[in-house]
Amino acid sequence: GNSVTQMEGPVTLSEEAFLTINCTYTATGYPSLFWYVQYPGEGLQLLLKATKADDKGSNKGFEATYRKETTSFHLEKGSVQVSDSAVYFCALSDHSGNTGKLIFGQGTTLQVKP
Amino acid sequence: DGGITQSPKYLFRKEGQNVTLSCEQNLNHDAMYWYRQDPGQGLRLIYYSQIVNDFQKGDIAEGYSVSREKKESFPLTVTSAQKNPTAFYLCASSPAGGGDTQYFGPGTRLTVL
């Protein structure tokens, strides 16, 4: 079945460092891919998305490119801030049966130190 | 402001009691979802509804029940049959099924004592 695998955390970086959080997926067909962010004690917020191969999603300095050949959707940011500390979830849309289900990775915690 | 509200934010219940979590949206979305979040396990789908008066089981529906009598409301009942109900519960909605972006509420943290 469909699945999403994220790199394990926590990821600890200093402010202004470069961020990469790896995400790979297994899916039939052509799913949409998402990155969500969760701040402590809150719900998930959509960070960015891509709906087809080679699309690049971007928002707030974060970006990710839908790579069908490597089944990946890695999240990157050139210079992280302390305020980026949160849990990041990669997800894909399960198109089988048109249910609208999202399949989530286990989440990666990012800690940015000043 | 449009959005999704969940209440209460924190909920405490004794073992063996049923409890109902509220989820309301004013986004005019057709589809609504309930997820359970446990530490280190990501989100798991409990139930979903793509239209009023219809809903389907997700991956972990045992011990839970839902209703969808109004488009804007999708309450979740955690029954006494749920073996380990302590968790963070998240409600989401989307314009329609089939890969649309889902928008999440702030969550309810349920603790069963």
mmCIF file of N, CA, C and O in Angstrom, chain A residues 8-102:
data_model
loop_
_atom_site.group_PDB
_atom_site.id
_atom_site.type_symbol
_atom_site.label_atom_id
_atom_site.label_comp_id
_atom_site.label_asym_id
_atom_site.label_seq_id
_atom_site.Cartn_x
_atom_site.Cartn_y
_atom_site.Cartn_z
ATOM 1 N N GLU A 8 14.468 10.346 10.513
ATOM 2 C CA GLU A 8 14.181 10.408 11.935
ATOM 3 C C GLU A 8 14.781 11.667 12.530
ATOM 4 O O GLU A 8 15.814 12.151 12.105
ATOM 5 N N GLY A 9 14.101 12.177 13.548
ATOM 6 C CA GLY A 9 14.618 13.322 14.265
ATOM 7 C C GLY A 9 15.071 12.921 15.651
ATOM 8 O O GLY A 9 15.167 11.750 15.961
ATOM 9 N N PRO A 10 15.326 13.898 16.485
ATOM 10 C CA PRO A 10 15.228 15.319 16.151
ATOM 11 C C PRO A 10 16.417 15.802 15.327
ATOM 12 O O PRO A 10 17.495 15.247 15.406
ATOM 13 N N VAL A 11 16.153 16.818 14.523
ATOM 14 C CA VAL A 11 17.190 17.506 13.787
ATOM 15 C C VAL A 11 17.487 18.795 14.550
ATOM 16 O O VAL A 11 16.577 19.585 14.798
ATOM 17 N N THR A 12 18.730 18.971 14.924
ATOM 18 C CA THR A 12 19.129 20.159 15.677
ATOM 19 C C THR A 12 20.102 20.974 14.843
ATOM 20 O O THR A 12 21.134 20.452 14.397
ATOM 21 N N LEU A 13 19.752 22.245 14.620
ATOM 22 C CA LEU A 13 20.575 23.132 13.805
ATOM 23 C C LEU A 13 20.780 24.463 14.513
ATOM 24 O O LEU A 13 19.971 24.854 15.361
ATOM 25 N N SER A 14 21.815 25.137 14.134
ATOM 26 C CA SER A 14 22.023 26.509 14.588
ATOM 27 C C SER A 14 21.299 27.456 13.645
ATOM 28 O O SER A 14 21.061 27.127 12.474
ATOM 29 N N GLU A 15 20.928 28.599 14.185
ATOM 30 C CA GLU A 15 20.244 29.607 13.361
ATOM 31 C C GLU A 15 21.082 29.916 12.124
ATOM 32 O O GLU A 15 22.306 29.964 12.187
ATOM 33 N N GLU A 16 20.395 30.098 10.999
ATOM 34 C CA GLU A 16 20.973 30.414 9.695
ATOM 35 C C GLU A 16 21.592 29.202 9.000
ATOM 36 O O GLU A 16 22.127 29.347 7.893
ATOM 37 N N ALA A 17 21.513 28.036 9.578
ATOM 38 C CA ALA A 17 22.011 26.826 8.907
ATOM 39 C C ALA A 17 21.055 26.397 7.806
ATOM 40 O O ALA A 17 19.890 26.809 7.765
ATOM 41 N N PHE A 18 21.567 25.519 6.916
ATOM 42 C CA PHE A 18 20.760 24.975 5.830
ATOM 43 C C PHE A 18 20.020 23.736 6.334
ATOM 44 O O PHE A 18 20.580 22.903 7.036
ATOM 45 N N LEU A 19 18.752 23.644 5.945
ATOM 46 C CA LEU A 19 17.909 22.536 6.403
ATOM 47 C C LEU A 19 17.538 21.622 5.244
ATOM 48 O O LEU A 19 17.132 22.101 4.174
ATOM 49 N N THR A 20 17.654 20.321 5.479
ATOM 50 C CA THR A 20 17.062 19.318 4.602
ATOM 51 C C THR A 20 16.378 18.282 5.469
ATOM 52 O O THR A 20 17.001 17.756 6.400
ATOM 53 N N ILE A 21 15.125 18.014 5.197
ATOM 54 C CA ILE A 21 14.409 16.900 5.822
ATOM 55 C C ILE A 21 13.980 15.982 4.688
ATOM 56 O O ILE A 21 13.220 16.378 3.805
ATOM 57 N N ASN A 22 14.479 14.755 4.736
ATOM 58 C CA ASN A 22 14.206 13.814 3.644
ATOM 59 C C ASN A 22 12.831 13.172 3.780
ATOM 60 O O ASN A 22 12.379 12.841 4.882
ATOM 61 N N CYS A 23 12.199 12.991 2.646
ATOM 62 C CA CYS A 23 10.908 12.312 2.577
ATOM 63 C C CYS A 23 10.879 11.481 1.302
ATOM 64 O O CYS A 23 11.117 12.005 0.215
ATOM 65 N N THR A 24 10.594 10.198 1.448
ATOM 66 C CA THR A 24 10.382 9.338 0.288
ATOM 67 C C THR A 24 9.026 8.668 0.417
ATOM 68 O O THR A 24 8.497 8.527 1.524
ATOM 69 N N TYR A 25 8.480 8.268 -0.702
ATOM 70 C CA TYR A 25 7.135 7.717 -0.672
ATOM 71 C C TYR A 25 7.018 6.487 -1.561
ATOM 72 O O TYR A 25 7.827 6.272 -2.465
ATOM 73 N N THR A 26 5.991 5.702 -1.271
ATOM 74 C CA THR A 26 5.590 4.577 -2.117
ATOM 75 C C THR A 26 4.126 4.791 -2.445
ATOM 76 O O THR A 26 3.312 4.973 -1.538
ATOM 77 N N ALA A 27 3.807 4.807 -3.718
ATOM 78 C CA ALA A 27 2.423 5.052 -4.107
ATOM 79 C C ALA A 27 2.157 4.520 -5.494
ATOM 80 O O ALA A 27 3.052 4.483 -6.337
ATOM 81 N N THR A 28 0.924 4.143 -5.714
ATOM 82 C CA THR A 28 0.478 3.820 -7.071
ATOM 83 C C THR A 28 -0.120 5.074 -7.670
ATOM 84 O O THR A 28 -0.673 5.917 -6.959
ATOM 85 N N GLY A 29 0.018 5.219 -8.940
ATOM 86 C CA GLY A 29 -0.550 6.379 -9.596
ATOM 87 C C GLY A 29 0.255 7.635 -9.354
ATOM 88 O O GLY A 29 1.474 7.595 -9.161
ATOM 89 N N TYR A 30 -0.442 8.770 -9.309
ATOM 90 C CA TYR A 30 0.228 10.068 -9.238
ATOM 91 C C TYR A 30 -0.363 10.881 -8.080
ATOM 92 O O TYR A 30 -1.217 11.742 -8.289
ATOM 93 N N PRO A 31 0.121 10.613 -6.879
ATOM 94 C CA PRO A 31 -0.441 11.325 -5.729
ATOM 95 C C PRO A 31 0.002 12.777 -5.685
ATOM 96 O O PRO A 31 1.009 13.149 -6.288
ATOM 97 N N SER A 32 -0.727 13.611 -4.968
ATOM 98 C CA SER A 32 -0.229 14.933 -4.585
ATOM 99 C C SER A 32 0.617 14.751 -3.328
ATOM 100 O O SER A 32 0.386 13.841 -2.532
ATOM 101 N N LEU A 33 1.597 15.633 -3.156
ATOM 102 C CA LEU A 33 2.501 15.548 -2.019
ATOM 103 C C LEU A 33 2.442 16.844 -1.216
ATOM 104 O O LEU A 33 2.290 17.931 -1.787
ATOM 105 N N PHE A 34 2.542 16.703 0.096
ATOM 106 C CA PHE A 34 2.364 17.842 1.004
ATOM 107 C C PHE A 34 3.449 17.845 2.076
ATOM 108 O O PHE A 34 3.950 16.792 2.487
ATOM 109 N N TRP A 35 3.751 19.039 2.557
ATOM 110 C CA TRP A 35 4.468 19.218 3.812
ATOM 111 C C TRP A 35 3.579 20.056 4.728
ATOM 112 O O TRP A 35 3.098 21.126 4.334
ATOM 113 N N TYR A 36 3.382 19.513 5.930
ATOM 114 C CA TYR A 36 2.655 20.219 6.976
ATOM 115 C C TYR A 36 3.611 20.512 8.128
ATOM 116 O O TYR A 36 4.567 19.760 8.365
ATOM 117 N N VAL A 37 3.320 21.576 8.886
ATOM 118 C CA VAL A 37 4.114 21.918 10.060
ATOM 119 C C VAL A 37 3.204 21.992 11.275
ATOM 120 O O VAL A 37 2.054 22.446 11.174
ATOM 121 N N GLN A 38 3.709 21.502 12.401
ATOM 122 C CA GLN A 38 2.941 21.528 13.649
ATOM 123 C C GLN A 38 3.776 22.166 14.740
ATOM 124 O O GLN A 38 4.825 21.648 15.117
ATOM 125 N N TYR A 39 3.291 23.293 15.261
ATOM 126 C CA TYR A 39 3.929 23.940 16.395
ATOM 127 C C TYR A 39 3.383 23.332 17.682
ATOM 128 O O TYR A 39 2.280 22.780 17.695
ATOM 129 N N PRO A 40 4.133 23.412 18.771
ATOM 130 C CA PRO A 40 3.746 22.719 20.004
ATOM 131 C C PRO A 40 2.309 22.997 20.430
ATOM 132 O O PRO A 40 1.896 24.152 20.528
ATOM 133 N N GLY A 41 1.566 21.933 20.676
ATOM 134 C CA GLY A 41 0.209 22.050 21.182
ATOM 135 C C GLY A 41 -0.819 22.515 20.178
ATOM 136 O O GLY A 41 -1.962 22.812 20.554
ATOM 137 N N GLU A 42 -0.444 22.579 18.900
ATOM 138 C CA GLU A 42 -1.365 23.091 17.885
ATOM 139 C C GLU A 42 -1.692 22.028 16.835
ATOM 140 O O GLU A 42 -1.122 20.950 16.806
ATOM 141 N N GLY A 43 -2.631 22.373 15.961
ATOM 142 C CA GLY A 43 -2.933 21.507 14.830
ATOM 143 C C GLY A 43 -1.897 21.662 13.737
ATOM 144 O O GLY A 43 -0.916 22.396 13.889
ATOM 145 N N LEU A 44 -2.126 20.977 12.624
ATOM 146 C CA LEU A 44 -1.194 21.037 11.497
ATOM 147 C C LEU A 44 -1.555 22.198 10.571
ATOM 148 O O LEU A 44 -2.730 22.477 10.341
ATOM 149 N N GLN A 45 -0.518 22.829 10.030
ATOM 150 C CA GLN A 45 -0.717 23.880 9.040
ATOM 151 C C GLN A 45 -0.043 23.440 7.743
ATOM 152 O O GLN A 45 1.070 22.934 7.763
ATOM 153 N N LEU A 46 -0.728 23.659 6.632
ATOM 154 C CA LEU A 46 -0.108 23.354 5.351
ATOM 155 C C LEU A 46 1.074 24.283 5.123
ATOM 156 O O LEU A 46 0.951 25.512 5.226
ATOM 157 N N LEU A 47 2.223 23.713 4.811
ATOM 158 C CA LEU A 47 3.405 24.507 4.508
ATOM 159 C C LEU A 47 3.552 24.684 2.995
ATOM 160 O O LEU A 47 3.738 25.793 2.502
ATOM 161 N N LEU A 48 3.474 23.574 2.253
ATOM 162 C CA LEU A 48 3.550 23.646 0.802
ATOM 163 C C LEU A 48 3.043 22.334 0.216
ATOM 164 O O LEU A 48 2.912 21.335 0.929
ATOM 165 N N LYS A 49 2.793 22.360 -1.099
ATOM 166 C CA LYS A 49 2.316 21.159 -1.761
ATOM 167 C C LYS A 49 2.772 21.144 -3.209
ATOM 168 O O LYS A 49 3.150 22.198 -3.771
ATOM 169 N N ALA A 50 2.732 19.964 -3.813
ATOM 170 C CA ALA A 50 3.020 19.804 -5.232
ATOM 171 C C ALA A 50 2.092 18.725 -5.763
ATOM 172 O O ALA A 50 1.872 17.711 -5.099
ATOM 173 N N THR A 51 1.546 18.947 -6.920
ATOM 174 C CA THR A 51 0.519 18.038 -7.422
ATOM 175 C C THR A 51 0.969 17.152 -8.570
ATOM 176 O O THR A 51 0.275 16.200 -8.920
ATOM 177 N N LYS A 52 2.120 17.430 -9.175
ATOM 178 C CA LYS A 52 2.596 16.558 -10.244
ATOM 179 C C LYS A 52 4.115 16.575 -10.297
ATOM 180 O O LYS A 52 4.775 17.453 -9.728
ATOM 181 N N ALA A 53 4.644 15.595 -11.014
ATOM 182 C CA ALA A 53 6.093 15.418 -11.098
ATOM 183 C C ALA A 53 6.780 16.695 -11.583
ATOM 184 O O ALA A 53 6.281 17.384 -12.472
ATOM 185 N N ASP A 54 7.914 17.004 -10.933
ATOM 186 C CA ASP A 54 8.772 18.155 -11.228
ATOM 187 C C ASP A 54 8.210 19.478 -10.721
ATOM 188 O O ASP A 54 8.874 20.513 -10.854
ATOM 189 N N ASP A 55 7.017 19.465 -10.145
ATOM 190 C CA ASP A 55 6.490 20.676 -9.513
ATOM 191 C C ASP A 55 7.344 21.016 -8.297
ATOM 192 O O ASP A 55 7.776 20.135 -7.564
ATOM 193 N N LYS A 56 7.517 22.299 -8.062
ATOM 194 C CA LYS A 56 8.187 22.751 -6.845
ATOM 195 C C LYS A 56 7.193 23.533 -6.018
ATOM 196 O O LYS A 56 6.621 24.518 -6.494
ATOM 197 N N GLY A 57 6.982 23.097 -4.782
ATOM 198 C CA GLY A 57 6.170 23.863 -3.851
ATOM 199 C C GLY A 57 7.086 24.745 -3.020
ATOM 200 O O GLY A 57 8.202 24.349 -2.682
ATOM 201 N N SER A 58 6.607 25.945 -2.675
ATOM 202 C CA SER A 58 7.432 26.835 -1.868
ATOM 203 C C SER A 58 6.558 27.737 -1.015
ATOM 204 O O SER A 58 5.444 28.104 -1.405
ATOM 205 N N ASN A 59 7.084 28.104 0.160
ATOM 206 C CA ASN A 59 6.354 28.969 1.075
ATOM 207 C C ASN A 59 7.283 29.339 2.232
ATOM 208 O O ASN A 59 7.959 28.470 2.786
ATOM 209 N N LYS A 60 7.308 30.602 2.603
ATOM 210 C CA LYS A 60 8.071 31.088 3.765
ATOM 211 C C LYS A 60 9.544 30.663 3.715
ATOM 212 O O LYS A 60 10.158 30.406 4.751
ATOM 213 N N GLY A 61 10.123 30.578 2.544
ATOM 214 C CA GLY A 61 11.517 30.202 2.406
ATOM 215 C C GLY A 61 11.750 28.703 2.314
ATOM 216 O O GLY A 61 12.854 28.256 2.015
ATOM 217 N N PHE A 62 10.729 27.909 2.568
ATOM 218 C CA PHE A 62 10.822 26.456 2.416
ATOM 219 C C PHE A 62 10.473 26.082 0.980
ATOM 220 O O PHE A 62 9.654 26.736 0.344
ATOM 221 N N GLU A 63 11.092 25.001 0.495
ATOM 222 C CA GLU A 63 10.718 24.487 -0.803
ATOM 223 C C GLU A 63 10.946 22.989 -0.868
ATOM 224 O O GLU A 63 11.734 22.431 -0.099
ATOM 225 N N ALA A 64 10.203 22.352 -1.779
ATOM 226 C CA ALA A 64 10.341 20.916 -2.007
ATOM 227 C C ALA A 64 9.936 20.626 -3.442
ATOM 228 O O ALA A 64 8.980 21.227 -3.950
ATOM 229 N N THR A 65 10.655 19.697 -4.083
ATOM 230 C CA THR A 65 10.392 19.359 -5.476
ATOM 231 C C THR A 65 9.915 17.925 -5.571
ATOM 232 O O THR A 65 10.520 17.015 -4.992
ATOM 233 N N TYR A 66 8.852 17.717 -6.288
ATOM 234 C CA TYR A 66 8.246 16.408 -6.512
ATOM 235 C C TYR A 66 9.117 15.648 -7.506
ATOM 236 O O TYR A 66 9.140 15.955 -8.699
ATOM 237 N N ARG A 67 9.854 14.644 -7.020
ATOM 238 C CA ARG A 67 10.759 13.859 -7.869
ATOM 239 C C ARG A 67 10.186 12.465 -8.043
ATOM 240 O O ARG A 67 10.297 11.625 -7.145
ATOM 241 N N LYS A 68 9.597 12.225 -9.191
ATOM 242 C CA LYS A 68 8.980 10.918 -9.403
ATOM 243 C C LYS A 68 10.042 9.831 -9.606
ATOM 244 O O LYS A 68 9.874 8.683 -9.174
ATOM 245 N N GLU A 69 11.163 10.183 -10.229
ATOM 246 C CA GLU A 69 12.170 9.172 -10.527
ATOM 247 C C GLU A 69 12.820 8.614 -9.265
ATOM 248 O O GLU A 69 13.253 7.466 -9.245
ATOM 249 N N THR A 70 12.871 9.438 -8.210
ATOM 250 C CA THR A 70 13.442 8.981 -6.944
ATOM 251 C C THR A 70 12.371 8.845 -5.859
ATOM 252 O O THR A 70 12.696 8.565 -4.706
ATOM 253 N N THR A 71 11.126 9.015 -6.223
ATOM 254 C CA THR A 71 9.975 8.989 -5.300
ATOM 255 C C THR A 71 10.289 9.765 -4.020
ATOM 256 O O THR A 71 10.195 9.242 -2.905
ATOM 257 N N SER A 72 10.685 11.017 -4.204
ATOM 258 C CA SER A 72 11.081 11.823 -3.054
ATOM 259 C C SER A 72 10.434 13.204 -3.090
ATOM 260 O O SER A 72 10.004 13.688 -4.150
ATOM 261 N N PHE A 73 10.394 13.830 -1.923
ATOM 262 C CA PHE A 73 9.825 15.180 -1.784
ATOM 263 C C PHE A 73 10.533 15.832 -0.600
ATOM 264 O O PHE A 73 9.931 16.176 0.401
ATOM 265 N N HIS A 74 11.822 16.025 -0.716
ATOM 266 C CA HIS A 74 12.636 16.520 0.392
ATOM 267 C C HIS A 74 12.361 18.003 0.659
ATOM 268 O O HIS A 74 12.303 18.814 -0.271
ATOM 269 N N LEU A 75 12.273 18.345 1.929
ATOM 270 C CA LEU A 75 12.023 19.731 2.339
ATOM 271 C C LEU A 75 13.356 20.434 2.582
ATOM 272 O O LEU A 75 14.233 19.886 3.257
ATOM 273 N N GLU A 76 13.499 21.656 2.058
ATOM 274 C CA GLU A 76 14.738 22.421 2.221
ATOM 275 C C GLU A 76 14.436 23.861 2.591
ATOM 276 O O GLU A 76 13.401 24.416 2.209
ATOM 277 N N LYS A 77 15.377 24.445 3.333
ATOM 278 C CA LYS A 77 15.329 25.874 3.596
ATOM 279 C C LYS A 77 16.768 26.353 3.732
ATOM 280 O O LYS A 77 17.573 25.715 4.409
ATOM 281 N N GLY A 78 17.055 27.469 3.110
ATOM 282 C CA GLY A 78 18.437 27.927 3.044
ATOM 283 C C GLY A 78 18.993 28.459 4.353
ATOM 284 O O GLY A 78 20.188 28.334 4.620
ATOM 285 N N SER A 79 18.127 29.034 5.190
ATOM 286 C CA SER A 79 18.604 29.669 6.416
ATOM 287 C C SER A 79 17.485 29.591 7.453
ATOM 288 O O SER A 79 16.517 30.354 7.381
ATOM 289 N N VAL A 80 17.635 28.673 8.405
ATOM 290 C CA VAL A 80 16.547 28.476 9.376
ATOM 291 C C VAL A 80 16.625 29.502 10.500
ATOM 292 O O VAL A 80 17.688 30.050 10.813
ATOM 293 N N GLN A 81 15.465 29.738 11.109
ATOM 294 C CA GLN A 81 15.343 30.639 12.240
ATOM 295 C C GLN A 81 14.830 29.865 13.458
ATOM 296 O O GLN A 81 14.244 28.784 13.310
ATOM 297 N N VAL A 82 15.019 30.442 14.627
ATOM 298 C CA VAL A 82 14.534 29.789 15.846
ATOM 299 C C VAL A 82 13.033 29.526 15.749
ATOM 300 O O VAL A 82 12.529 28.492 16.204
ATOM 301 N N SER A 83 12.310 30.427 15.101
ATOM 302 C CA SER A 83 10.862 30.297 14.965
ATOM 303 C C SER A 83 10.445 29.144 14.055
ATOM 304 O O SER A 83 9.260 28.797 14.005
ATOM 305 N N ASP A 84 11.380 28.523 13.363
ATOM 306 C CA ASP A 84 11.076 27.353 12.533
ATOM 307 C C ASP A 84 11.033 26.061 13.341
ATOM 308 O O ASP A 84 10.700 24.994 12.808
ATOM 309 N N SER A 85 11.394 26.133 14.597
ATOM 310 C CA SER A 85 11.364 24.948 15.460
ATOM 311 C C SER A 85 9.942 24.406 15.544
ATOM 312 O O SER A 85 9.018 25.119 15.964
ATOM 313 N N ALA A 86 9.757 23.167 15.138
ATOM 314 C CA ALA A 86 8.428 22.573 15.046
ATOM 315 C C ALA A 86 8.587 21.118 14.597
ATOM 316 O O ALA A 86 9.704 20.636 14.405
ATOM 317 N N VAL A 87 7.448 20.448 14.432
ATOM 318 C CA VAL A 87 7.449 19.109 13.848
ATOM 319 C C VAL A 87 6.937 19.210 12.412
ATOM 320 O O VAL A 87 5.917 19.863 12.167
ATOM 321 N N TYR A 88 7.633 18.585 11.493
ATOM 322 C CA TYR A 88 7.305 18.654 10.073
ATOM 323 C C TYR A 88 6.844 17.280 9.591
ATOM 324 O O TYR A 88 7.497 16.271 9.836
ATOM 325 N N PHE A 89 5.703 17.284 8.901
ATOM 326 C CA PHE A 89 5.118 16.044 8.396
ATOM 327 C C PHE A 89 5.055 16.071 6.875
ATOM 328 O O PHE A 89 4.538 17.027 6.292
ATOM 329 N N CYS A 90 5.540 15.013 6.278
ATOM 330 C CA CYS A 90 5.370 14.799 4.849
ATOM 331 C C CYS A 90 4.122 13.921 4.658
ATOM 332 O O CYS A 90 3.856 13.032 5.487
ATOM 333 N N ALA A 91 3.359 14.183 3.622
ATOM 334 C CA ALA A 91 2.134 13.409 3.403
ATOM 335 C C ALA A 91 1.850 13.277 1.918
ATOM 336 O O ALA A 91 2.284 14.101 1.117
ATOM 337 N N LEU A 92 1.124 12.225 1.572
ATOM 338 C CA LEU A 92 0.661 12.073 0.195
ATOM 339 C C LEU A 92 -0.823 11.793 0.188
ATOM 340 O O LEU A 92 -1.378 11.262 1.141
ATOM 341 N N SER A 93 -1.448 12.173 -0.916
ATOM 342 C CA SER A 93 -2.874 11.927 -1.065
ATOM 343 C C SER A 93 -3.072 10.528 -1.619
ATOM 344 O O SER A 93 -2.415 10.128 -2.571
ATOM 345 N N ASP A 94 -3.984 9.805 -0.987
ATOM 346 C CA ASP A 94 -4.276 8.447 -1.418
ATOM 347 C C ASP A 94 -5.397 8.511 -2.443
ATOM 348 O O ASP A 94 -6.557 8.666 -2.087
ATOM 349 N N HIS A 95 -5.059 8.399 -3.702
ATOM 350 C CA HIS A 95 -6.056 8.563 -4.750
ATOM 351 C C HIS A 95 -6.896 7.314 -4.985
ATOM 352 O O HIS A 95 -7.866 7.357 -5.726
ATOM 353 N N SER A 96 -6.512 6.209 -4.365
ATOM 354 C CA SER A 96 -7.276 4.986 -4.599
ATOM 355 C C SER A 96 -8.659 5.130 -3.982
ATOM 356 O O SER A 96 -8.786 5.438 -2.803
ATOM 357 N N GLY A 97 -9.699 4.937 -4.750
ATOM 358 C CA GLY A 97 -11.061 5.031 -4.247
ATOM 359 C C GLY A 97 -11.544 6.455 -4.057
ATOM 360 O O GLY A 97 -12.636 6.680 -3.564
ATOM 361 N N ASN A 98 -10.725 7.420 -4.417
ATOM 362 C CA ASN A 98 -11.130 8.831 -4.331
ATOM 363 C C ASN A 98 -11.634 9.202 -2.931
ATOM 364 O O ASN A 98 -12.644 9.881 -2.782
ATOM 365 N N THR A 99 -10.943 8.744 -1.909
ATOM 366 C CA THR A 99 -11.384 8.998 -0.544
ATOM 367 C C THR A 99 -10.893 10.323 0.001
ATOM 368 O O THR A 99 -11.420 10.813 0.990
ATOM 369 N N GLY A 100 -9.872 10.892 -0.593
ATOM 370 C CA GLY A 100 -9.295 12.105 -0.042
ATOM 371 C C GLY A 100 -8.371 11.856 1.123
ATOM 372 O O GLY A 100 -7.912 12.800 1.759
ATOM 373 N N LYS A 101 -8.097 10.610 1.428
ATOM 374 C CA LYS A 101 -7.226 10.306 2.557
ATOM 375 C C LYS A 101 -5.824 10.848 2.324
ATOM 376 O O LYS A 101 -5.323 10.853 1.206
ATOM 377 N N LEU A 102 -5.203 11.290 3.397
ATOM 378 C CA LEU A 102 -3.784 11.622 3.384
ATOM 379 C C LEU A 102 -3.031 10.560 4.179
ATOM 380 O O LEU A 102 -3.475 10.145 5.241
#
